[in-house]
PDB file of C-alpha atoms in Angstrom:
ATOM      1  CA  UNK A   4       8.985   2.486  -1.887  1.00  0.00           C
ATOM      2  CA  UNK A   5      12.516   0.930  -0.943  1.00  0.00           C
ATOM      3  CA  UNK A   6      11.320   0.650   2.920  1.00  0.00           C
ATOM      4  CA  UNK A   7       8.395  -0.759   1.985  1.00  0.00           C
ATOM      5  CA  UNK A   8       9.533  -3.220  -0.544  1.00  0.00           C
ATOM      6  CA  UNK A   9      12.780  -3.985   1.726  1.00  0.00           C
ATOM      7  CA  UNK A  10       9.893  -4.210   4.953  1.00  0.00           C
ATOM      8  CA  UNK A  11       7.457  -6.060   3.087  1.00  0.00           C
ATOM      9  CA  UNK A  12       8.806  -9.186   0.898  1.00  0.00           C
ATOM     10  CA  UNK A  13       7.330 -12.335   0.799  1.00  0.00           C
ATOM     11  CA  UNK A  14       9.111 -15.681  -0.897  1.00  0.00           C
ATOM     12  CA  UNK A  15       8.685 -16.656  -3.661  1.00  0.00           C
ATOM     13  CA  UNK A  16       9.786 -19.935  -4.953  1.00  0.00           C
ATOM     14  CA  UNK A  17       9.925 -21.022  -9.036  1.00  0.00           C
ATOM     15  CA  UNK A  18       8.702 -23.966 -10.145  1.00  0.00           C
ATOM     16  CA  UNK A  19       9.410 -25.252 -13.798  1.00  0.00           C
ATOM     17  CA  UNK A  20       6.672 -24.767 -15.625  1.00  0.00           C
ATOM     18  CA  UNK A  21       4.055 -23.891 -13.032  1.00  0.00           C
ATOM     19  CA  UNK A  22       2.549 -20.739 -12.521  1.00  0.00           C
ATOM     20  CA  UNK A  23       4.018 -19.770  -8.771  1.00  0.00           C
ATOM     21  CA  UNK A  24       1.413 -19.156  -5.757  1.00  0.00           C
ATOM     22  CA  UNK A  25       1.640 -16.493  -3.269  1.00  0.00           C
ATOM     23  CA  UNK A  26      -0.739 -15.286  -0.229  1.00  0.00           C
ATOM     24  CA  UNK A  27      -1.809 -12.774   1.178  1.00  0.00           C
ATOM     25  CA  UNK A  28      -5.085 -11.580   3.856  1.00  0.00           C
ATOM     26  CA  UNK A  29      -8.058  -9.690   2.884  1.00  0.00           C
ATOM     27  CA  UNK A  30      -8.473  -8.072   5.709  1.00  0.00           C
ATOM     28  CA  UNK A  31      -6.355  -7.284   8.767  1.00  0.00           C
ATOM     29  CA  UNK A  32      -5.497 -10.332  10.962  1.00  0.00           C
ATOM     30  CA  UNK A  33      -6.348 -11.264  13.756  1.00  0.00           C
ATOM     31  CA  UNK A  34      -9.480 -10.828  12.190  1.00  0.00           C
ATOM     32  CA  UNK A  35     -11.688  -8.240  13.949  1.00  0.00           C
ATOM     33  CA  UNK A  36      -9.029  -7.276  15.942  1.00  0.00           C
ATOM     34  CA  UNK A  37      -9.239  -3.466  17.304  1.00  0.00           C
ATOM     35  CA  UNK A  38      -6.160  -1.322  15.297  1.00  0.00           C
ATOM     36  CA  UNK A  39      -4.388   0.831  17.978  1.00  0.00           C
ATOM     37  CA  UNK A  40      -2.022   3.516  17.094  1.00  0.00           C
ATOM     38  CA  UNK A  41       1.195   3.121  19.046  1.00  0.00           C
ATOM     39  CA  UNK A  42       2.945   0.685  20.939  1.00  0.00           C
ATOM     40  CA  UNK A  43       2.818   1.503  24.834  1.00  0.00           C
ATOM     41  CA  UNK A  44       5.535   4.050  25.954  1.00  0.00           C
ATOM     42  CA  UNK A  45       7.353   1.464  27.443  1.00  0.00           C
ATOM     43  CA  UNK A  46       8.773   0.710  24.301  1.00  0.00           C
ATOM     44  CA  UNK A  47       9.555   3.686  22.683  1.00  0.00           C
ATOM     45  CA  UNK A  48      12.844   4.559  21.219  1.00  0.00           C
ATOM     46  CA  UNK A  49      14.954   3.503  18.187  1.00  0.00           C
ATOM     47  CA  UNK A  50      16.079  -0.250  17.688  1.00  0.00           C
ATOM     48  CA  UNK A  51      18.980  -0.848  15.452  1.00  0.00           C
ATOM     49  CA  UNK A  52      20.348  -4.349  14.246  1.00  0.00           C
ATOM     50  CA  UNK A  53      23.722  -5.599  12.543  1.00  0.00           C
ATOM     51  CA  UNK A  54      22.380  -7.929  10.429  1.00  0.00           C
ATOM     52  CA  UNK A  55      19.286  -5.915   8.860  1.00  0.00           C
ATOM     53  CA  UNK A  56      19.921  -2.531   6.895  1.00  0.00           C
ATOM     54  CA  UNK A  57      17.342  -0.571   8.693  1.00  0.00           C
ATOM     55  CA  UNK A  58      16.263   0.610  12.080  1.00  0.00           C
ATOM     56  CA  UNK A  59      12.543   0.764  13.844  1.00  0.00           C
ATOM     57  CA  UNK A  60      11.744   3.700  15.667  1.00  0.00           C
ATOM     58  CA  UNK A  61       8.582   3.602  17.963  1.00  0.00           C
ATOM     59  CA  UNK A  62       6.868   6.626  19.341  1.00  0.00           C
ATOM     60  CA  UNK A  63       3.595   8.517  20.243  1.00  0.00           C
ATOM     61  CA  UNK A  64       3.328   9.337  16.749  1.00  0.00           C
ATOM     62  CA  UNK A  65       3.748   5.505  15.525  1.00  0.00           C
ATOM     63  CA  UNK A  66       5.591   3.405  13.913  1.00  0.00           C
ATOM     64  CA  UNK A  67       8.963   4.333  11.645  1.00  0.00           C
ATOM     65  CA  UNK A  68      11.074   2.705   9.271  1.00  0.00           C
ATOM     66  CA  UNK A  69      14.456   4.308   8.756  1.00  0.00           C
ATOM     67  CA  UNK A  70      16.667   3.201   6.071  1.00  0.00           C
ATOM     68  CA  UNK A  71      20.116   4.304   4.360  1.00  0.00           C
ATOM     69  CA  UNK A  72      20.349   4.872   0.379  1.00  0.00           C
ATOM     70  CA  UNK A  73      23.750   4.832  -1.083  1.00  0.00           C
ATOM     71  CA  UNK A  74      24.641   7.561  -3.380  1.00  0.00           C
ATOM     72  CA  UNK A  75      27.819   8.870  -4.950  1.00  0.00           C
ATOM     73  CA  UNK A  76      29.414  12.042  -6.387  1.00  0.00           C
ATOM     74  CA  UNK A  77      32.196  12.009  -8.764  1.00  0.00           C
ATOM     75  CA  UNK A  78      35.569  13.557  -7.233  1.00  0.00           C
ATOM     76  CA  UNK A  79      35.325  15.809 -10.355  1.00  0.00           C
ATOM     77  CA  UNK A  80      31.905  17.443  -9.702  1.00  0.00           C
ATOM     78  CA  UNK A  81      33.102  17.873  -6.145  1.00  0.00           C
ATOM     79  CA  UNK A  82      36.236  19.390  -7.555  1.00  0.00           C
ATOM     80  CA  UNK A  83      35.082  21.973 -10.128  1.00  0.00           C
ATOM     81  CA  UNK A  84      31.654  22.976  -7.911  1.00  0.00           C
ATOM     82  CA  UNK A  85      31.485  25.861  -5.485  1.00  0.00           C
ATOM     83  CA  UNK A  86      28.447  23.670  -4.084  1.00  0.00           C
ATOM     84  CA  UNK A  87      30.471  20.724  -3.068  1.00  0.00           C
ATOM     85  CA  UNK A  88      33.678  20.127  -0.823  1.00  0.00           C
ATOM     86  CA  UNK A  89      35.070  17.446   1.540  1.00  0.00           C
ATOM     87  CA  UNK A  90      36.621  18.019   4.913  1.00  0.00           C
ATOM     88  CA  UNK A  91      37.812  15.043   6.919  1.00  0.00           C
ATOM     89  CA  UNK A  92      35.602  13.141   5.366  1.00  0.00           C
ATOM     90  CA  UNK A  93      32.446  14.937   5.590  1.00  0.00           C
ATOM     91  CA  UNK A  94      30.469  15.797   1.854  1.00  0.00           C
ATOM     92  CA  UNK A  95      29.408  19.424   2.643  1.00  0.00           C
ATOM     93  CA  UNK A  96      26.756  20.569  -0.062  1.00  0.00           C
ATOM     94  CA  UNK A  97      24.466  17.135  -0.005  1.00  0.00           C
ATOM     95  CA  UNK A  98      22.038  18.154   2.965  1.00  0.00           C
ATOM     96  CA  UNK A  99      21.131  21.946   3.969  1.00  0.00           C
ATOM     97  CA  UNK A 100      22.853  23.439   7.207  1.00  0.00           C
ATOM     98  CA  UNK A 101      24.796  20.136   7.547  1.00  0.00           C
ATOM     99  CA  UNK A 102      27.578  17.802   6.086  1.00  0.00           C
ATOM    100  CA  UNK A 103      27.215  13.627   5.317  1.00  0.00           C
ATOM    101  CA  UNK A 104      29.827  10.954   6.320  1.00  0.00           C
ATOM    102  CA  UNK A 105      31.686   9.581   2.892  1.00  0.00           C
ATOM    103  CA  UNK A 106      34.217   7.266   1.860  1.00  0.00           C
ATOM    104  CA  UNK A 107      36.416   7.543  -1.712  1.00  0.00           C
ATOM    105  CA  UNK A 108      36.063   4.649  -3.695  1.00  0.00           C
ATOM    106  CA  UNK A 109      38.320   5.241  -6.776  1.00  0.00           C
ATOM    107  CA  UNK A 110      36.602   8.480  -8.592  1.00  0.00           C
ATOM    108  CA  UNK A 111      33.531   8.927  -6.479  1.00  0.00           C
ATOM    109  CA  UNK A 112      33.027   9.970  -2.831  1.00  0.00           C
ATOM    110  CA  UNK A 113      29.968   6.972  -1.548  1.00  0.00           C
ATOM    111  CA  UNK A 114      28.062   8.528   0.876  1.00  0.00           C
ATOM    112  CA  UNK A 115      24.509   7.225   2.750  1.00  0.00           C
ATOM    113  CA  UNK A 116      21.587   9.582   3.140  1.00  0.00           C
ATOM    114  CA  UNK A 117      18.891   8.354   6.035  1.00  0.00           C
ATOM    115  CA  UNK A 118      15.557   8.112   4.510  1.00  0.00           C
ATOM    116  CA  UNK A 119      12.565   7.827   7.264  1.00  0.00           C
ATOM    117  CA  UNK A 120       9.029   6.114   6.702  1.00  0.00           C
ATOM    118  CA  UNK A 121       6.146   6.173   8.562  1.00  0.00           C
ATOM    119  CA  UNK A 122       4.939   2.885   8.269  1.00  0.00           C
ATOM    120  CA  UNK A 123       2.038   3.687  11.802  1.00  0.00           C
ATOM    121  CA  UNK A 124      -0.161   6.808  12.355  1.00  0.00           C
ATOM    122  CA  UNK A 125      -0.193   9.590  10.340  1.00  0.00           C
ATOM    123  CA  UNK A 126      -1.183   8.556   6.177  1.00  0.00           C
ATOM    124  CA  UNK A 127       0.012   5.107   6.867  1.00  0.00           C
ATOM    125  CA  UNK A 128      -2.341   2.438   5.637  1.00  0.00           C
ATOM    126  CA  UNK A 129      -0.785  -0.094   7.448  1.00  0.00           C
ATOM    127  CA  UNK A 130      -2.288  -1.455  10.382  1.00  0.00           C
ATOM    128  CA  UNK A 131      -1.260  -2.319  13.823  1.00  0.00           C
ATOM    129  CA  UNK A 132      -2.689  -4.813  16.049  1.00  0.00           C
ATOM    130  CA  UNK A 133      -1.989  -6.010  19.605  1.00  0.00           C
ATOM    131  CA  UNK A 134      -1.557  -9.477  20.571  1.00  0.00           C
ATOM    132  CA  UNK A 135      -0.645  -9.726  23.639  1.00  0.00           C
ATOM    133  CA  UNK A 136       1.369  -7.279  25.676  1.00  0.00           C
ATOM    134  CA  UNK A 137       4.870  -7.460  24.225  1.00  0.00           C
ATOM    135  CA  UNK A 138       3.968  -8.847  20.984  1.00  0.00           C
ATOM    136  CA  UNK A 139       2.160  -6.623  17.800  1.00  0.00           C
ATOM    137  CA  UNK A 140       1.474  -7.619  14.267  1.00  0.00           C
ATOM    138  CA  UNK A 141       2.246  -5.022  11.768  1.00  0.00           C
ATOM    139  CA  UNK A 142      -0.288  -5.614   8.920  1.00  0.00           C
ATOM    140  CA  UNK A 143       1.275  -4.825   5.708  1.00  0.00           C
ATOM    141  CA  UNK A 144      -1.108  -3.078   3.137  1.00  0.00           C
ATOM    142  CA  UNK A 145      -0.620  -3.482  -0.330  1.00  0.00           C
ATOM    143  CA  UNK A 146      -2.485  -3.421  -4.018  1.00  0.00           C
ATOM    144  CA  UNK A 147      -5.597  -3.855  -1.271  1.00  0.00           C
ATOM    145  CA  UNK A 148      -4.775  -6.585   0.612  1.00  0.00           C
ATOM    146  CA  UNK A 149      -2.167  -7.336   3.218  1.00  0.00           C
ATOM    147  CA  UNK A 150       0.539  -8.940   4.686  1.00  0.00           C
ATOM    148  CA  UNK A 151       1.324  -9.657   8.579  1.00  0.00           C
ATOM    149  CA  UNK A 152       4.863  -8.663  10.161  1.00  0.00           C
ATOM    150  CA  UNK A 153       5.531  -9.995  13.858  1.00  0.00           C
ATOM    151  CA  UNK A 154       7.244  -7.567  16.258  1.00  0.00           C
ATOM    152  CA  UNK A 155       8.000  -9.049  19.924  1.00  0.00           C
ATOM    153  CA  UNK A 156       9.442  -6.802  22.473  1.00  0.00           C
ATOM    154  CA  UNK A 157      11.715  -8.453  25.619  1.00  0.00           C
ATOM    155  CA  UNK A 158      13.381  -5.874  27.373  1.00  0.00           C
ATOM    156  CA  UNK A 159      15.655  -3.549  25.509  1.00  0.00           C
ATOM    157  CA  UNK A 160      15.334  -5.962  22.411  1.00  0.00           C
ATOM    158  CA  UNK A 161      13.415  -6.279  19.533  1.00  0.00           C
ATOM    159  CA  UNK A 162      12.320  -9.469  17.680  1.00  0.00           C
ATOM    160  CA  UNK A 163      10.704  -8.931  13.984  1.00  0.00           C
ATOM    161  CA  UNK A 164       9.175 -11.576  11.952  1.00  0.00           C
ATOM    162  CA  UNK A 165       7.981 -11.085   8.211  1.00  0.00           C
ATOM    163  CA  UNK A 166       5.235 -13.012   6.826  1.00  0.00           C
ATOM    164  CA  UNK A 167       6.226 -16.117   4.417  1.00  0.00           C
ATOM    165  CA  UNK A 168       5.323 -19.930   3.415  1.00  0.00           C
ATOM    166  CA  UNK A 169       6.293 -22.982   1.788  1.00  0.00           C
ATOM    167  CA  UNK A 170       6.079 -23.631  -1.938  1.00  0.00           C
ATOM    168  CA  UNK A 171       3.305 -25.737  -1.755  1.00  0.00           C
ATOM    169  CA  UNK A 172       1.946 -24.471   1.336  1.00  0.00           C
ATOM    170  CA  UNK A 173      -1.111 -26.428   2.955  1.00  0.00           C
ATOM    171  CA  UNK A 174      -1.004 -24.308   6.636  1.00  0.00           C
ATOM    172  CA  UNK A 175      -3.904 -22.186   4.606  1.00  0.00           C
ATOM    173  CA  UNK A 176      -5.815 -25.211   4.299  1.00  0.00           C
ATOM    174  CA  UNK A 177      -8.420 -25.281   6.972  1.00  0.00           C
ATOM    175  CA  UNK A 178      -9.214 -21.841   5.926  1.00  0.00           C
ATOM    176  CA  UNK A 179     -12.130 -21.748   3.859  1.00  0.00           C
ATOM    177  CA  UNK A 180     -12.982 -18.275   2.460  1.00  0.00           C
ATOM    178  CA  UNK A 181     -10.528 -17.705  -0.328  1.00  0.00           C
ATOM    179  CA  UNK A 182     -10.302 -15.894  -3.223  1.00  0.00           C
ATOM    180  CA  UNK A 183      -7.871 -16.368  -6.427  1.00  0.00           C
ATOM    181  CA  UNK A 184      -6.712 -14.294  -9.179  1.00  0.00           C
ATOM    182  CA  UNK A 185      -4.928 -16.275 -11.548  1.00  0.00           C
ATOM    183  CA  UNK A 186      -2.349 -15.032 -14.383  1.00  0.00           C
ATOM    184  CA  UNK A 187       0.246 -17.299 -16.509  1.00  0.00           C
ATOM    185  CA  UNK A 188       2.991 -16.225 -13.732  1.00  0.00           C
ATOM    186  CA  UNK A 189       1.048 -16.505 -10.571  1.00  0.00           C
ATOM    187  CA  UNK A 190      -1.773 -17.166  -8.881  1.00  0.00           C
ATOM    188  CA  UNK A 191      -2.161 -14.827  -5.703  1.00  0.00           C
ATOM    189  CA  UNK A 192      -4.952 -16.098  -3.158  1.00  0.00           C
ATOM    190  CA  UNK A 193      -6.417 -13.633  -0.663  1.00  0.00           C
ATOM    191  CA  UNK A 194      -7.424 -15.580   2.178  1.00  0.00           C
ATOM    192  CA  UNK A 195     -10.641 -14.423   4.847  1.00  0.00           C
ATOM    193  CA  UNK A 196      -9.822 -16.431   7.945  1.00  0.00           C
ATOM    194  CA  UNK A 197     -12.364 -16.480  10.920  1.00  0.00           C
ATOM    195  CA  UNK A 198     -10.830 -15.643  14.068  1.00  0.00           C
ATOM    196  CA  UNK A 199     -11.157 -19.491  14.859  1.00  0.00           C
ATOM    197  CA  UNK A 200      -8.979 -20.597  11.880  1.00  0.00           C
ATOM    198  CA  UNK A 201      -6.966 -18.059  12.415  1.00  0.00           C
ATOM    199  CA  UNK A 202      -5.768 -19.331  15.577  1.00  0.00           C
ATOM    200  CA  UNK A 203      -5.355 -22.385  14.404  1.00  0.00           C
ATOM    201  CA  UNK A 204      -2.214 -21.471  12.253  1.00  0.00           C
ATOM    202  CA  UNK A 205       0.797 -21.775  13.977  1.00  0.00           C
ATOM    203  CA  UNK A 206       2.382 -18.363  13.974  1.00  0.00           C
ATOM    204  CA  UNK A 207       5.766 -19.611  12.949  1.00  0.00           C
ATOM    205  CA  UNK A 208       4.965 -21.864  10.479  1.00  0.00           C
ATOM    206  CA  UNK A 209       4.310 -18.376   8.708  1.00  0.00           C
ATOM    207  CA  UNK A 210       6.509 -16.164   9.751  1.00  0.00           C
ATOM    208  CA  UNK A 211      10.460 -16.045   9.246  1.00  0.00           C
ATOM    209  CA  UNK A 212      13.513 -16.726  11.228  1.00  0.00           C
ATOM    210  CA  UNK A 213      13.403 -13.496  13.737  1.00  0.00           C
ATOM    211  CA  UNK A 214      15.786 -10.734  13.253  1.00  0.00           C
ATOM    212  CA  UNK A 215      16.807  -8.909  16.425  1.00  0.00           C
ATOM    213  CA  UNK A 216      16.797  -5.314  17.004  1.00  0.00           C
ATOM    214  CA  UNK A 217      18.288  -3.739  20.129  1.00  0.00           C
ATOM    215  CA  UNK A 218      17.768  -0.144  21.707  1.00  0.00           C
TER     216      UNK A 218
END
């Protein structure tokens, strides 16, 4: 899913010649850490940021990722269709019972259509986990495994973190239950922390530079 993949990504560095290595977790992490179902009410609503193209909305229901895909129709099709017509620019015809913001760009009218994922709750497989009162890790499920995501709440703001490492990483070292599936383009090693060597990683040694939401 575009979300997903845009919620999701991990670096991944090339090195001449060498298969590349990536990580991911087992199991949830913390490990053996209860998975609750909402953040507290406290910090429900919808958190929007300039720099990132999609918003977080937190509610009873869970967790959602809201996005925008791009799309365009030709002024033609717009032209010859009783389906179709612009008005102040407003695409009628797109979505039922209502009309789309859109810009002309040469031929074709661009116009964004908000696409909503629940990433908590509901058929989600991701996880959530609490850390401490303000801060959550999103646990990322993928092709069985998964990937941590850092959310911090101060206020009316938002911090998010994603999950990434160095190219030869050795923060992963003093964990000792590992497992590696190796191919000629990568070797991908699921790690099985104890809760002990789990807190003994530095949280942002792993995680990226924080993006900020606000509400």
């Amino acid at each position: 899913m575009k979300v997903l993949t845009s919620i999701i990504s991990v670096v991944f560095l090339t090195l001449s010649c060498v298969a590349q290595t990536s990580y991911d977790f087992s199991s949830t992490v913390p490990p053996n850490s209860p998975e609750i179902s909402a953040v507290p009410k406290s910090f429900f609503g919808v958190y929007s940021s300039d720099s990132a193209d999609i918003d977080y909305e937190f509610s009873a229901k869970g967790v959602f990722a809201i996005s925008t895909i791009y799309n365009q129709i030709s002024r033609e099709t717009v032209r010859e269709s009783s389906k179709y017509h612009v008005e102040n620019g407003y695409l009628f015809g797109i979505q039922k019972d209502d009309s789309i913001p859109c810009v002309l760009e040469g031929e074709y009218y661009v116009f964004g259509i908000k696409y909503r994922e629940q990433i908590i709750g509901g058929t989600a497989q991701h996880k959530l986990v609490q850390l401490t009162p303000n801060s959550f890790i999103v646990n990322f499920k993928e092709n069985g495994t998964f990937t941590p995501s850092l959310f911090d709440f101060k206020g009316k703001t938002l911090s998010v973190r994603h999950f990434t490492y160095e190219p030869e990483a050795t923060v992963f070292d003093g964990i000792t239950s590992k497992k590696t599936a190796a191919s000629s383009q990568m070797n991908t090693i699921s790690l099985s922390p104890t809760l002990e060597e789990w807190n003994k990683i530095p949280l942002a040694s792993i995680m990226t530079s924080p993006t900020l939401f606000k509400r």
